[in-house]
Short mmCIF file of C-alpha atoms in Angstrom, two decimals:
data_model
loop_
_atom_site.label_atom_id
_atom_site.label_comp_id
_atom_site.label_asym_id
_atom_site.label_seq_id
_atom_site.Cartn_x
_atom_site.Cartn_y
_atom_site.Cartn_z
CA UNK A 1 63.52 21.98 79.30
CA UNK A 2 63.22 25.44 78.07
CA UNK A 3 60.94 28.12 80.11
CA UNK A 4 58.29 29.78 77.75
CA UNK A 5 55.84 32.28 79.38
CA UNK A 6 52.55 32.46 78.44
CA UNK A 7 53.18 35.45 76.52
CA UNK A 8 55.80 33.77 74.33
CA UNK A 9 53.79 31.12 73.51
CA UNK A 10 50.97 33.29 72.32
CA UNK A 11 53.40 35.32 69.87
CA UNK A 12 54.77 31.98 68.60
CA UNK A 13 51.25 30.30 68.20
CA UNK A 14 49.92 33.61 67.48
CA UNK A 15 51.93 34.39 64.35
CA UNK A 16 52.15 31.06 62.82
CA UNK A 17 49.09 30.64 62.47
CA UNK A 18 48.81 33.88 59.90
CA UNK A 19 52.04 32.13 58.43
CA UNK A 20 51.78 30.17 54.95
CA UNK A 21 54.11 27.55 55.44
CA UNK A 22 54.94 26.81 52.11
CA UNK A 23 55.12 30.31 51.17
CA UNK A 24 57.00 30.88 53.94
CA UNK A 25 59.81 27.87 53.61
CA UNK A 26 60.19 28.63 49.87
CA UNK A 27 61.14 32.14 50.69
CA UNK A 28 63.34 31.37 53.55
CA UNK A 29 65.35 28.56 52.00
CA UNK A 30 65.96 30.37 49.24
CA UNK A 31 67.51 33.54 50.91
CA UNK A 32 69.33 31.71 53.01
CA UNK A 33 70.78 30.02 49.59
CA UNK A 34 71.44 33.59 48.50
CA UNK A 35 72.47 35.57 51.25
CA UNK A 36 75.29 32.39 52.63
CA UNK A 37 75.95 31.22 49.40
CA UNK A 38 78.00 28.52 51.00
CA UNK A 39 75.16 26.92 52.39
CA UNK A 40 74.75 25.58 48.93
CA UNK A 41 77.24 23.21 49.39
CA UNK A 42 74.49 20.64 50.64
CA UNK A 43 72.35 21.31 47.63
CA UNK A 44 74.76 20.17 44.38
CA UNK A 45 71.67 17.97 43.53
CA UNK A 46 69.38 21.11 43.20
CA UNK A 47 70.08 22.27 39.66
CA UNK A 48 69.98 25.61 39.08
CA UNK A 49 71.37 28.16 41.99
CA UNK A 50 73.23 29.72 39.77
CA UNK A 51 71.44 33.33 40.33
CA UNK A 52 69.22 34.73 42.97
CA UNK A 53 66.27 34.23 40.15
CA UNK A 54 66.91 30.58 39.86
CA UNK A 55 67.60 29.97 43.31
CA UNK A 56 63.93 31.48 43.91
CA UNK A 57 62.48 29.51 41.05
CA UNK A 58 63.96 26.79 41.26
CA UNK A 59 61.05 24.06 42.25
CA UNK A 60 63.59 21.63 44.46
CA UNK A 61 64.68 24.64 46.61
CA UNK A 62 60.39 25.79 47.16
CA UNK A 63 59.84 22.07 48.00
CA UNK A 64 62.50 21.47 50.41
CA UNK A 65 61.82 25.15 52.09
CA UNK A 66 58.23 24.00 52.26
CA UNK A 67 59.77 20.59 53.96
CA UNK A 68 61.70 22.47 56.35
CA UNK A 69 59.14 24.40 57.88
CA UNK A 70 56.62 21.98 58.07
CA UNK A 71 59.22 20.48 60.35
CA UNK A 72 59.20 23.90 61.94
CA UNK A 73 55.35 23.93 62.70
CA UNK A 74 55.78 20.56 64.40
CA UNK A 75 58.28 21.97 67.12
CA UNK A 76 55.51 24.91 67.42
CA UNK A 77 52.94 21.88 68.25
CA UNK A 78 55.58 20.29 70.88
CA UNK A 79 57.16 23.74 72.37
CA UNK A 80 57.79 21.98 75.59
CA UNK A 81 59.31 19.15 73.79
CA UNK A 82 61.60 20.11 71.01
CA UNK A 83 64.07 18.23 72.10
CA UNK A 84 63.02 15.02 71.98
CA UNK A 85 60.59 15.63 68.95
CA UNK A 86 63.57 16.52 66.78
CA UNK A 87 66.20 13.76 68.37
CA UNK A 88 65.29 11.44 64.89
CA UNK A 89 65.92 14.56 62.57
CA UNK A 90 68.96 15.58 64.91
CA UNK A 91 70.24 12.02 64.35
CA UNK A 92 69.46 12.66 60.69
CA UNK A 93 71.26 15.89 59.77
CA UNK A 94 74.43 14.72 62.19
CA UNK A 95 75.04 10.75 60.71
CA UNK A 96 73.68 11.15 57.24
CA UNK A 97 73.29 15.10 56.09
CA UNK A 98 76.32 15.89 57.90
CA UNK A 99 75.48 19.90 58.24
CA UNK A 100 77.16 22.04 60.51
CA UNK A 101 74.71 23.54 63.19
CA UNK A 102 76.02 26.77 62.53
CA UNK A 103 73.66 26.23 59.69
CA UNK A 104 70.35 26.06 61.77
CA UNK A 105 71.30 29.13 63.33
CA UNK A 106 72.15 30.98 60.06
CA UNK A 107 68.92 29.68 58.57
CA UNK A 108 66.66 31.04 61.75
CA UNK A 109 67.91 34.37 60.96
CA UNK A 110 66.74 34.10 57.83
CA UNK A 111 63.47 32.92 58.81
CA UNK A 112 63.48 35.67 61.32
CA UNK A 113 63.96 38.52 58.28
CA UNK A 114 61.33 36.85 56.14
CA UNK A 115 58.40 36.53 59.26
CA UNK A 116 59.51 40.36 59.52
CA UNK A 117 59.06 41.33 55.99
CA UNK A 118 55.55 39.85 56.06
CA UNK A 119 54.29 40.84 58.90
CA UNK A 120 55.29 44.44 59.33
CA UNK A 121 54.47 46.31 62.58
CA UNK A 122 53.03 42.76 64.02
CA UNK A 123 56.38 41.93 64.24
CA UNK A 124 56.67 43.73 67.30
CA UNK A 125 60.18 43.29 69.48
CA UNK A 126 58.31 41.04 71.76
CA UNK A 127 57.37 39.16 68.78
CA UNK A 128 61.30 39.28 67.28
CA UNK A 129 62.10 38.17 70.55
CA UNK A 130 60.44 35.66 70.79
CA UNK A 131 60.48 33.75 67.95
CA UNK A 132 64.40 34.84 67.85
CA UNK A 133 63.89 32.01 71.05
CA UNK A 134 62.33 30.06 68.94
CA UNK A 135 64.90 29.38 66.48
CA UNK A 136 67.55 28.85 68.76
CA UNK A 137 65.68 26.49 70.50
CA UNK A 138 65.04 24.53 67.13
CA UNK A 139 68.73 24.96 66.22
CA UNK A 140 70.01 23.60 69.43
CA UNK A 141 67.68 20.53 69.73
CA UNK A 142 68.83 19.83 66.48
CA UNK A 143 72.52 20.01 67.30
CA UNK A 144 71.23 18.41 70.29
CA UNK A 145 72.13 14.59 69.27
CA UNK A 146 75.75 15.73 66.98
CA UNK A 147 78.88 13.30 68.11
CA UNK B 1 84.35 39.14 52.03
CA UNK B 2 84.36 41.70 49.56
CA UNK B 3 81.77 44.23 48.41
CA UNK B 4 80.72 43.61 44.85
CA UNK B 5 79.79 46.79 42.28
CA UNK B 6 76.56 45.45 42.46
CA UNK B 7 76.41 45.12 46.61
CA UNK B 8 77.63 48.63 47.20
CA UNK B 9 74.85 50.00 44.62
CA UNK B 10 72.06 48.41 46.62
CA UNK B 11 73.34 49.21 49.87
CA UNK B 12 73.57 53.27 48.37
CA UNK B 13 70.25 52.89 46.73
CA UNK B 14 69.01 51.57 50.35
CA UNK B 15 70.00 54.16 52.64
CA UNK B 16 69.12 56.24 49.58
CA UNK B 17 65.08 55.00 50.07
CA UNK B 18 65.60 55.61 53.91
CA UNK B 19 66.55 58.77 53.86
CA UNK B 20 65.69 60.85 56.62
CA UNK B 21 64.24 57.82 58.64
CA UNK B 22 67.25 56.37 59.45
CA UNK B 23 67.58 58.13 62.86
CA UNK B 24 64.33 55.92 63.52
CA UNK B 25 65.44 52.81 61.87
CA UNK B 26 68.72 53.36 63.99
CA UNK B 27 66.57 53.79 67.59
CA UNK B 28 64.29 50.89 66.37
CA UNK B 29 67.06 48.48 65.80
CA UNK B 30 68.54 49.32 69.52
CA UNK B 31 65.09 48.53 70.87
CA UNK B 32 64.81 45.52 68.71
CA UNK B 33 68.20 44.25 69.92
CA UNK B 34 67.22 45.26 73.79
CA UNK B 35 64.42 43.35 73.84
CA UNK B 36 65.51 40.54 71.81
CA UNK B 37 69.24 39.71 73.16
CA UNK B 38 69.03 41.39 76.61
CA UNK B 39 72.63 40.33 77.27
CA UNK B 40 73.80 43.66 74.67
CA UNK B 41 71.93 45.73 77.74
CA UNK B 42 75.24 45.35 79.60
CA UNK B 43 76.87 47.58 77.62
CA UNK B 44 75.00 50.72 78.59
CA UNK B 45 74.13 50.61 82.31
CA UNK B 46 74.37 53.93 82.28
CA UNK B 47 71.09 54.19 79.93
CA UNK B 48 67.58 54.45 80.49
CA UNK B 49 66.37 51.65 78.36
CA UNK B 50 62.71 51.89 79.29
CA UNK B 51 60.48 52.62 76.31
CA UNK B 52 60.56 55.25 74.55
CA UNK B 53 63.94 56.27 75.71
CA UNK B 54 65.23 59.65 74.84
CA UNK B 55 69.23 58.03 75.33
CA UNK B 56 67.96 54.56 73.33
CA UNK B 57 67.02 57.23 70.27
CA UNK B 58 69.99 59.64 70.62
CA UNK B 59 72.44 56.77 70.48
CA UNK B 60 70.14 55.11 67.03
CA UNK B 61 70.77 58.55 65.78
CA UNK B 62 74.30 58.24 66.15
CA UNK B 63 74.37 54.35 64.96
CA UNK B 64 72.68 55.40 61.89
CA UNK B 65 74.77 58.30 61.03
CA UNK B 66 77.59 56.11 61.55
CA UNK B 67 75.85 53.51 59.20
CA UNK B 68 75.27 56.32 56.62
CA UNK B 69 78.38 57.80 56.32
CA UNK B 70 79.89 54.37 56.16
CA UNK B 71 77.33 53.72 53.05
CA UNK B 72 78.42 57.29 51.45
CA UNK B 73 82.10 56.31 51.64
CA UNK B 74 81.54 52.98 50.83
CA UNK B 75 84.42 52.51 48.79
CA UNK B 76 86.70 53.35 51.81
CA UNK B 77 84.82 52.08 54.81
CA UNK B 78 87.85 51.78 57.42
CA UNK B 79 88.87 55.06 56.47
CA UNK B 80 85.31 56.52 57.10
CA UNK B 81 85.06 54.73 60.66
CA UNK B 82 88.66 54.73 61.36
CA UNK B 83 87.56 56.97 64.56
CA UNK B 84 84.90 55.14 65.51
CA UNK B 85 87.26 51.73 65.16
CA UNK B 86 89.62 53.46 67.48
CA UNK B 87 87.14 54.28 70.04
CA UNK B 88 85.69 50.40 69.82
CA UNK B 89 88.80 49.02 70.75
CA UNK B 90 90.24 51.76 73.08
CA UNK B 91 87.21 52.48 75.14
CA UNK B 92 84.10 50.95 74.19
CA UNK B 93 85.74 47.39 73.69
CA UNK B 94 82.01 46.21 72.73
CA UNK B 95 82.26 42.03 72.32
CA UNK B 96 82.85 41.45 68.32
CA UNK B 97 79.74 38.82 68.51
CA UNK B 98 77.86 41.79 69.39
CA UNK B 99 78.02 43.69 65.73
CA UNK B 100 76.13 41.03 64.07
CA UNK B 101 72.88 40.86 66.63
CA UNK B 102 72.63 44.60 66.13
CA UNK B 103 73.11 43.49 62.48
CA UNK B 104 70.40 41.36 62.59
CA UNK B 105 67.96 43.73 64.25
CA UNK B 106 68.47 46.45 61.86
CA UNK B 107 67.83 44.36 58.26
CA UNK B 108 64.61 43.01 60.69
CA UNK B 109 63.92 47.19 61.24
CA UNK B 110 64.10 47.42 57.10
CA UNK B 111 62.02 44.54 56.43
CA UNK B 112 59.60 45.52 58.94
CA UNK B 113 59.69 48.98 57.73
CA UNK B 114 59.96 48.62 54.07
CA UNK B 115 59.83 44.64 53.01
CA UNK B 116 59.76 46.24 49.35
CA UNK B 117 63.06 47.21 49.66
CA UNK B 118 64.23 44.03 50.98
CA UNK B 119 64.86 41.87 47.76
CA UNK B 120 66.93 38.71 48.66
CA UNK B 121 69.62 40.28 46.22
CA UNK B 122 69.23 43.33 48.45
CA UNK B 123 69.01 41.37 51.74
CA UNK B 124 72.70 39.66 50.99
CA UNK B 125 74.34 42.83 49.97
CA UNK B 126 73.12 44.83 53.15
CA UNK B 127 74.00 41.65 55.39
CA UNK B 128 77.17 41.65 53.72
CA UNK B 129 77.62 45.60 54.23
CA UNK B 130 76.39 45.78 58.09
CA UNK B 131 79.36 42.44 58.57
CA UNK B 132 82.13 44.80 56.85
CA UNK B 133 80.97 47.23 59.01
CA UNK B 134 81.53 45.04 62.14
CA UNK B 135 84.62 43.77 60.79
CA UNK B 136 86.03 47.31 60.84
CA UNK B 137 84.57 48.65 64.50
CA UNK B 138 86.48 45.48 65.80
CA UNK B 139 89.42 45.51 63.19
CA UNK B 140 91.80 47.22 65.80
CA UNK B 141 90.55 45.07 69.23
CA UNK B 142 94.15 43.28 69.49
#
């Protein structure tokens, strides 16, 4: 189980609840699409990633960001439960997706950059601490159930 | 990994926008890094790393300049740091994992700072500059 304080908890909560998720999801799948290009390999039914501008309008890649984080906010509604809240999608992304969980962590830094660029100075270092927790704590109960 | 014409204008029109601020952005990422990966703390037990810390923002100054000069000779980074490598893997012998948290902090520093700047197209070219960057402090560990 993993130890939040108090204090973490409220940055988490805090800041997600100023986040727009779907906003939020678009933005960060797409970067990570752009910035680790080879992330696109699970994507080939996307259409267009040819370019950073059709990457970012591309309406698959704003809906599936918008998925992902969704997913996101439920781990922020079961922080002392992650594990077993993602051990379906865990399951999911191992058997059928079959993505590396190098991935999660490379998309939580990405996440991390975009919360930054929209929040400015409330992105304190406490804050970028803890939600840097955050994501690895989503990435590794997602890895949590790989064989 | 390769730096594209395209990559190495955006990272020069970047630290071109920074300017003078880059001993801050430099202290800020240390402090980010600090705080957020307390493990990179071992490597200065000789620092003050309380708040504020005079050492924390003399050493950003130097991690900047370093960063900067890299940028101006961008074309030629291992020749630029070729020092700086030496002293990595001679005496400093700083973990290579290391180089891409501090990474990390300082694109967090520039989005924080300046989102504006931070285009995705932007955001990959710096990500892929501060990794080439790492790749050369670490190029002569063994």
């Amino acid at each position: 189980m993993v130890n939040w304080t108090a204090e973490e908890k409220q940055l988490i909560t805090g800041l997600w609840a100023k986040v727009s998720v779907a906003e939020c999801g678009a933005e960060a799948l797409a970067r990570l699409l752009i910035v680790y290009p080879w992330t696109q390999r699970f994507f080939s039914d996307f259409g267009n990633l040819s370019s950073p501008t059709a990457i970012i309008g591309n309406p698959k890649v704003r809906a599936h960001g918008k998925k992902v984080l969704t997913s996101f906010g439920e781990a922020i509604k079961n922080l002392d439960n992650i594990k077993k809240c993602f051990a379906q999608l865990s399951k999911l992304h191992c058997d059928k997706l079959h993505v590396d969980p190098e991935n999660f962590r490379l998309l939580g830094d990405i996440l991390i950059i975009v919360l930054a660029a929209n929040h400015g100075k409330d992105f304190s270092p406490a804050c970028q601490a803890a939600w840097q927790k955050m994501v690895r704590v989503v990435a590794h109960a997602l890895a949590h159930e790989y064989h | 990994m390769v730096l594209s014409a395209a990559d190495k204008a955006n990272v020069k029109a970047t630290f071109g926008k920074i300017g003078g601020q880059a001993e801050e952005y430099g202290a800020d990422a240390l402090e980010r890094m600090f705080i957020t990966y307390p493990q990179t703390k071992t490597y200065f037990p000789h620092f003050d790393l309380g708040k504020g810390s005079a050492q924390v923002k003399g050493h950003g100054k130097k991690v900047a300049a370093a960063l900067v000069e890299a940028a101006n000779n961008i074309d030629d980074i291992a020749g630029a740091l070729s020092k700086l490598s030496d002293l990595h893997a001679q005496k400093l012998r700083v973990d290579p994992v290391n180089f891409k948290l501090l990474g990390q902090c300082f694109l967090v520093v520039v989005a924080t700072r300046n989102p504006s700047l931070l285009t995705p197209e932007v955001h990959a070219s710096l990500d892929k500059f501060l990794c080439a960057v790492g790749t050369v402090l670490t190029a002569k560990y063994r």
